[in-house]
Short mmCIF file of C-alpha atoms in Angstrom, two decimals:
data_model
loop_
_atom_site.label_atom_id
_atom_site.label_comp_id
_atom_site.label_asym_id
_atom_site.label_seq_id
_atom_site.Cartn_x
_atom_site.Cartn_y
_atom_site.Cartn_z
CA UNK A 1 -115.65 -11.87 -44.48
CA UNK A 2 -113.39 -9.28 -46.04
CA UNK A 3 -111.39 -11.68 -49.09
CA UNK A 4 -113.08 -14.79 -48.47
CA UNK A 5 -116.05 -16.78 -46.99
CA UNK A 6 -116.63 -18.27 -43.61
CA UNK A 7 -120.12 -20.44 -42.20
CA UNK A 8 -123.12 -18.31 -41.21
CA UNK A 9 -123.96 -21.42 -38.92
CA UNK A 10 -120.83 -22.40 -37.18
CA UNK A 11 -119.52 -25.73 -35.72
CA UNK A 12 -122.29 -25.63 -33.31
CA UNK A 13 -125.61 -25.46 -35.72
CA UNK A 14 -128.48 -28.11 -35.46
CA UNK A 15 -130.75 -28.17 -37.76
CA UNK A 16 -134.30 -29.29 -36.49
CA UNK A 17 -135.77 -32.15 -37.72
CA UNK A 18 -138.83 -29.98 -39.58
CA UNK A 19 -136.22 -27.84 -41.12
CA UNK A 20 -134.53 -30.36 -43.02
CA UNK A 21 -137.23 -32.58 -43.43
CA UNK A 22 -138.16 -31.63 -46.63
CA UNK A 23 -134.78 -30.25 -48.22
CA UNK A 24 -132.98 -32.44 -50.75
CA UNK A 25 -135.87 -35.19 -50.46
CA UNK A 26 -135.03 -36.73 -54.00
CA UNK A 27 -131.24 -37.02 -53.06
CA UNK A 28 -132.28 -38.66 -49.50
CA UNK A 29 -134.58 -40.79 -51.18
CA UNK A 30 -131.70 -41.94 -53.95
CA UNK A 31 -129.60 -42.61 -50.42
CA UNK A 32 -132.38 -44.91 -48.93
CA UNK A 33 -132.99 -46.78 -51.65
CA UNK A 34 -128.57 -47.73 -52.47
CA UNK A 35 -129.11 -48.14 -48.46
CA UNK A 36 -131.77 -50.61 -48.34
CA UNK A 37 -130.24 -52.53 -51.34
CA UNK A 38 -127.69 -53.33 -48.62
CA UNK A 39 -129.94 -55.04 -46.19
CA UNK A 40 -131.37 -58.71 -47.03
CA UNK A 41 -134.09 -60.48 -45.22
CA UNK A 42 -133.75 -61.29 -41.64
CA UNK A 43 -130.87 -58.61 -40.65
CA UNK A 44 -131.01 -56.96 -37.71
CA UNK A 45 -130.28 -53.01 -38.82
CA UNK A 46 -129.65 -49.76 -36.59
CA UNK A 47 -131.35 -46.57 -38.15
CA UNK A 48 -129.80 -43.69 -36.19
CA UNK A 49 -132.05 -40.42 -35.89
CA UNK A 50 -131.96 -38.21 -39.03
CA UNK A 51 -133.61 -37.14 -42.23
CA UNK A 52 -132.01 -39.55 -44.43
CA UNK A 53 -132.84 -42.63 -42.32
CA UNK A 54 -136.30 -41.62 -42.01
CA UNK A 55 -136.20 -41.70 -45.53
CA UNK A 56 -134.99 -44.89 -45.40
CA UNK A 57 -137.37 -46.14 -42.68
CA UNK A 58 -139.85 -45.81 -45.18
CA UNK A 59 -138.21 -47.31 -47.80
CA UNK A 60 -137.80 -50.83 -45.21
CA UNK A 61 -141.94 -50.18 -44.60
CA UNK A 62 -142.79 -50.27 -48.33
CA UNK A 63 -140.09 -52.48 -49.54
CA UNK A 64 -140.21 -56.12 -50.26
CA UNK A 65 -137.84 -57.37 -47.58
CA UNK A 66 -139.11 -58.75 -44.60
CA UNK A 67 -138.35 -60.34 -41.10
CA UNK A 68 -135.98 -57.76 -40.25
CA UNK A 69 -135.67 -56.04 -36.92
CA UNK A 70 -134.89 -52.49 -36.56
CA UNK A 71 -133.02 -50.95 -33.96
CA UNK A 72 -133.47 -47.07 -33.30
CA UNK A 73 -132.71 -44.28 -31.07
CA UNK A 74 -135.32 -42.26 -33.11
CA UNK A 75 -139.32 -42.07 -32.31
CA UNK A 76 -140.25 -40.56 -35.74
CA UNK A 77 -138.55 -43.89 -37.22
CA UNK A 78 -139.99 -45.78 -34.44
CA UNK A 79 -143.27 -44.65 -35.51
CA UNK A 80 -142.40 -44.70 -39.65
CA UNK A 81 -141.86 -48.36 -38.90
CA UNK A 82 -145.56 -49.29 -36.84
CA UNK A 83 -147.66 -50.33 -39.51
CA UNK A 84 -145.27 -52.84 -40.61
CA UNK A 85 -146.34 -55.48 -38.26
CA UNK A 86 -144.00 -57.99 -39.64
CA UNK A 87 -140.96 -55.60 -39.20
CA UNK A 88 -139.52 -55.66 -35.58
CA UNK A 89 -138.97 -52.65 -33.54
CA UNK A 90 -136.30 -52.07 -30.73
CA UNK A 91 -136.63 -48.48 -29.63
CA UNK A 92 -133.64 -47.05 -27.82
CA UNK A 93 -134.67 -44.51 -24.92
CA UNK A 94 -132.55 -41.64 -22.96
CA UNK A 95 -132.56 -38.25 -22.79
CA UNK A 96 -135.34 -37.26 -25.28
CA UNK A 97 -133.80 -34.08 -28.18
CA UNK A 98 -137.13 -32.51 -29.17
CA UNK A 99 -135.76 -30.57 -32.05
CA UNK A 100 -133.93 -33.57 -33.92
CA UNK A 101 -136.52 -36.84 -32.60
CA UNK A 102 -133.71 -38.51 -30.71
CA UNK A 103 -132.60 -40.30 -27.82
CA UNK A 104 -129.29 -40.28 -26.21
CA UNK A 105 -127.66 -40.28 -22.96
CA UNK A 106 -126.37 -42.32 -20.68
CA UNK A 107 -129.66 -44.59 -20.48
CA UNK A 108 -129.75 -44.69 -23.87
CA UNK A 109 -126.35 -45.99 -24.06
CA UNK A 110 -126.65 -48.64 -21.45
CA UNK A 111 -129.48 -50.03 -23.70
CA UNK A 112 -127.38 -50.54 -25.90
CA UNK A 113 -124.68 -52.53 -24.65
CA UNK A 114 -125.80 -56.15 -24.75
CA UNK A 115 -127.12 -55.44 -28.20
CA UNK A 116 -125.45 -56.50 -31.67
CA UNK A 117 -126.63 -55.61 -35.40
CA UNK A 118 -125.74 -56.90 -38.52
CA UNK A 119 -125.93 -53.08 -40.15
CA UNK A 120 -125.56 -49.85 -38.72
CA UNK A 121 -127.17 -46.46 -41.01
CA UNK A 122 -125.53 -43.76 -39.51
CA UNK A 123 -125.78 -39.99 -40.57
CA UNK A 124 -123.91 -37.25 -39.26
CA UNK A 125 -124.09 -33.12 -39.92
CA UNK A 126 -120.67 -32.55 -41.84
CA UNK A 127 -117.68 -34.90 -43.50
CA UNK A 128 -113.96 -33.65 -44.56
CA UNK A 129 -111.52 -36.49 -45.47
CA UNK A 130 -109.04 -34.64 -43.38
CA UNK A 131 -111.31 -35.28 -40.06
CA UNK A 132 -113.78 -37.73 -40.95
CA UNK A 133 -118.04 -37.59 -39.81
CA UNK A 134 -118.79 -35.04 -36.95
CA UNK A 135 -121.92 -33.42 -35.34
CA UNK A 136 -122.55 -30.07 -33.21
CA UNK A 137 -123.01 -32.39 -29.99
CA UNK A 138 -121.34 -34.90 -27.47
CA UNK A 139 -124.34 -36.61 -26.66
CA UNK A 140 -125.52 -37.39 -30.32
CA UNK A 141 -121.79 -38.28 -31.07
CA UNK A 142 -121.55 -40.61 -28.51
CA UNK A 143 -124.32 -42.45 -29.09
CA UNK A 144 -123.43 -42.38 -32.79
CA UNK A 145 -120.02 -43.99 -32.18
CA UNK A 146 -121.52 -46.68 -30.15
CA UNK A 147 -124.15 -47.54 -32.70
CA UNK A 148 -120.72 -47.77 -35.33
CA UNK A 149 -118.98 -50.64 -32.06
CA UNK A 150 -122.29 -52.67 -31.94
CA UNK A 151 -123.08 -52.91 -35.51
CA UNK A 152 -121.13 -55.55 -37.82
CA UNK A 153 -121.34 -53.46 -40.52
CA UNK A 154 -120.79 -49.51 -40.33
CA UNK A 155 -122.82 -47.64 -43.40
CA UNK A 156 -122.77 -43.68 -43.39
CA UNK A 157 -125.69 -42.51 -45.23
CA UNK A 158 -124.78 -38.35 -46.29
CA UNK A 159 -126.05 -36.35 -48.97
CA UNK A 160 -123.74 -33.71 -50.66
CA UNK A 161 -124.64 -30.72 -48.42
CA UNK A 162 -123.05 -32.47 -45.78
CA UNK A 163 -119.49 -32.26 -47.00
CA UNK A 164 -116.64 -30.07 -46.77
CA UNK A 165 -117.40 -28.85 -43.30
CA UNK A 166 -116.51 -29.91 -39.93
CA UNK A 167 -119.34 -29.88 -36.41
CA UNK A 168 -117.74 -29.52 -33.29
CA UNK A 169 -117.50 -33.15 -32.42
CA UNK A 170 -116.09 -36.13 -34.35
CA UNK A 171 -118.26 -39.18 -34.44
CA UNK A 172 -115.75 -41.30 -36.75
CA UNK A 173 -112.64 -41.46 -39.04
CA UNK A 174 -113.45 -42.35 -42.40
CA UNK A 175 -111.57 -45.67 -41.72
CA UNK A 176 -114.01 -46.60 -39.51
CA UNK A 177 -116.70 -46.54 -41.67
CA UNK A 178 -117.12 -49.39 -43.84
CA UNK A 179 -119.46 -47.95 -46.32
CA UNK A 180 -120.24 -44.31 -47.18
CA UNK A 181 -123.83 -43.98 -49.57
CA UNK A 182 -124.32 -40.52 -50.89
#
C-alpha cells in the first residue's frame, strides 16, 4: 500500500496442512523437542491439530518416554502416534476440516467435557502481546480454548512466523497460557 505495508493474506487465511508442512521444519522440530522435555512418563497430554504438534507427535513416537496417553482432535497425529503401541490414543471426533486434519464442532466438544489432561500443546496462526493467540476460525478457536480449560497445564507451541499478526478470532490472552515454546 501507498507509504507502508499491509497482509497479502488477511485475518481470514488458513494455511493447509500440506502447505506448511514442510516450511520452517528445523524451527518446529527445535519446538517439539523444548515441548516434549516438558512431558514425563505417565502424563496424559493434548496435541491440538497443527504442524508443530505433528512435529512433536513424532518426537513422543521416537522418544524415550513412555506410558503416556495422548489426547487429539487431529487424525494425522492420531495416525503419527499408531505404531507406538505402548503410547495411548484418545482421538477427538466432530466436524472433520480436510485442509488442516482436524476435528471440531459441537461433537467434538462434548467429547471433551468429562476429560482432564495433565498438558495441553496448543498452536495457533498469529500472536501480538497486545491481543494474545488467535486463528482465522470460530470453530478451531473454540475447540482450542476448551483444550486450554481441560488441560492442567496450558503450553503454546509457535514458531517466529507466527508473531506480530492478529487472525480473526482470539483463542487466548497471553495470561492464560502458562507456557509459550518458540
Amino acid at each position: 500500500t501507498w507509504g507502508g505495508a499491509v497482509s497479502a493474506c488477511g485475518s481470514l487465511r488458513e494455511f493447509s496442512h500440506k502447505e506448511k508442512e514442510w516450511k520452517h521444519t528445523a524451527e518446529k522440530l527445535s519446538i517439539a523437542y523444548a515441548a516434549y522435555d516438558c512431558i514425563s512418563d505417565g502424563d496424559a497430554v493434548f496435541l491440538d491439530c497443527g504442524t508443530t504438534t505433528t512435529q512433536l507427535a513424532r518426537v513422543i513416537r521416537s522418544g524415550s518416554k513412555r506410558k503416556i496417553l495422548v489426547g487429539t482432535n487431529a487424525i494425522n497425529i492420531a495416525m503419527e502416534l499408531s505404531e507406538a503401541e505402548d503410547i495411548s490414543v484418545i482421538v477427538i471426533g466432530g466436524n472433520f476440516r480436510h485442509r488442516i486434519l482436524s476435528c471440531v464442532g459441537a461433537y467434538a466438544e462434548e467429547m471433551m467435557k468429562t476429560l482432564f489432561f495433565d498438558k495441553g500443546f496448543i498452536s495457533a496462526n498469529h500472536f501480538t502481546v497486545e491481543r494474545g493467540f488467535s486463528t482465522p476460525t470460530l470453530g478451531e478457536a473454540e475447540l482450542k480454548r476448551k483444550i486450554l480449560t481441560i488441560s492442567k497445564e496450558k503450553i503454546m507451541l509457535l514458531d517466529y512466523t507466527k508473531f506480530g499478526d492478529d487472525s480473526m478470532v482470539l483463542v487466548a490472552s497471553s495470561e492464560n497460557v502458562d507456557i509459550l515454546i518458540t
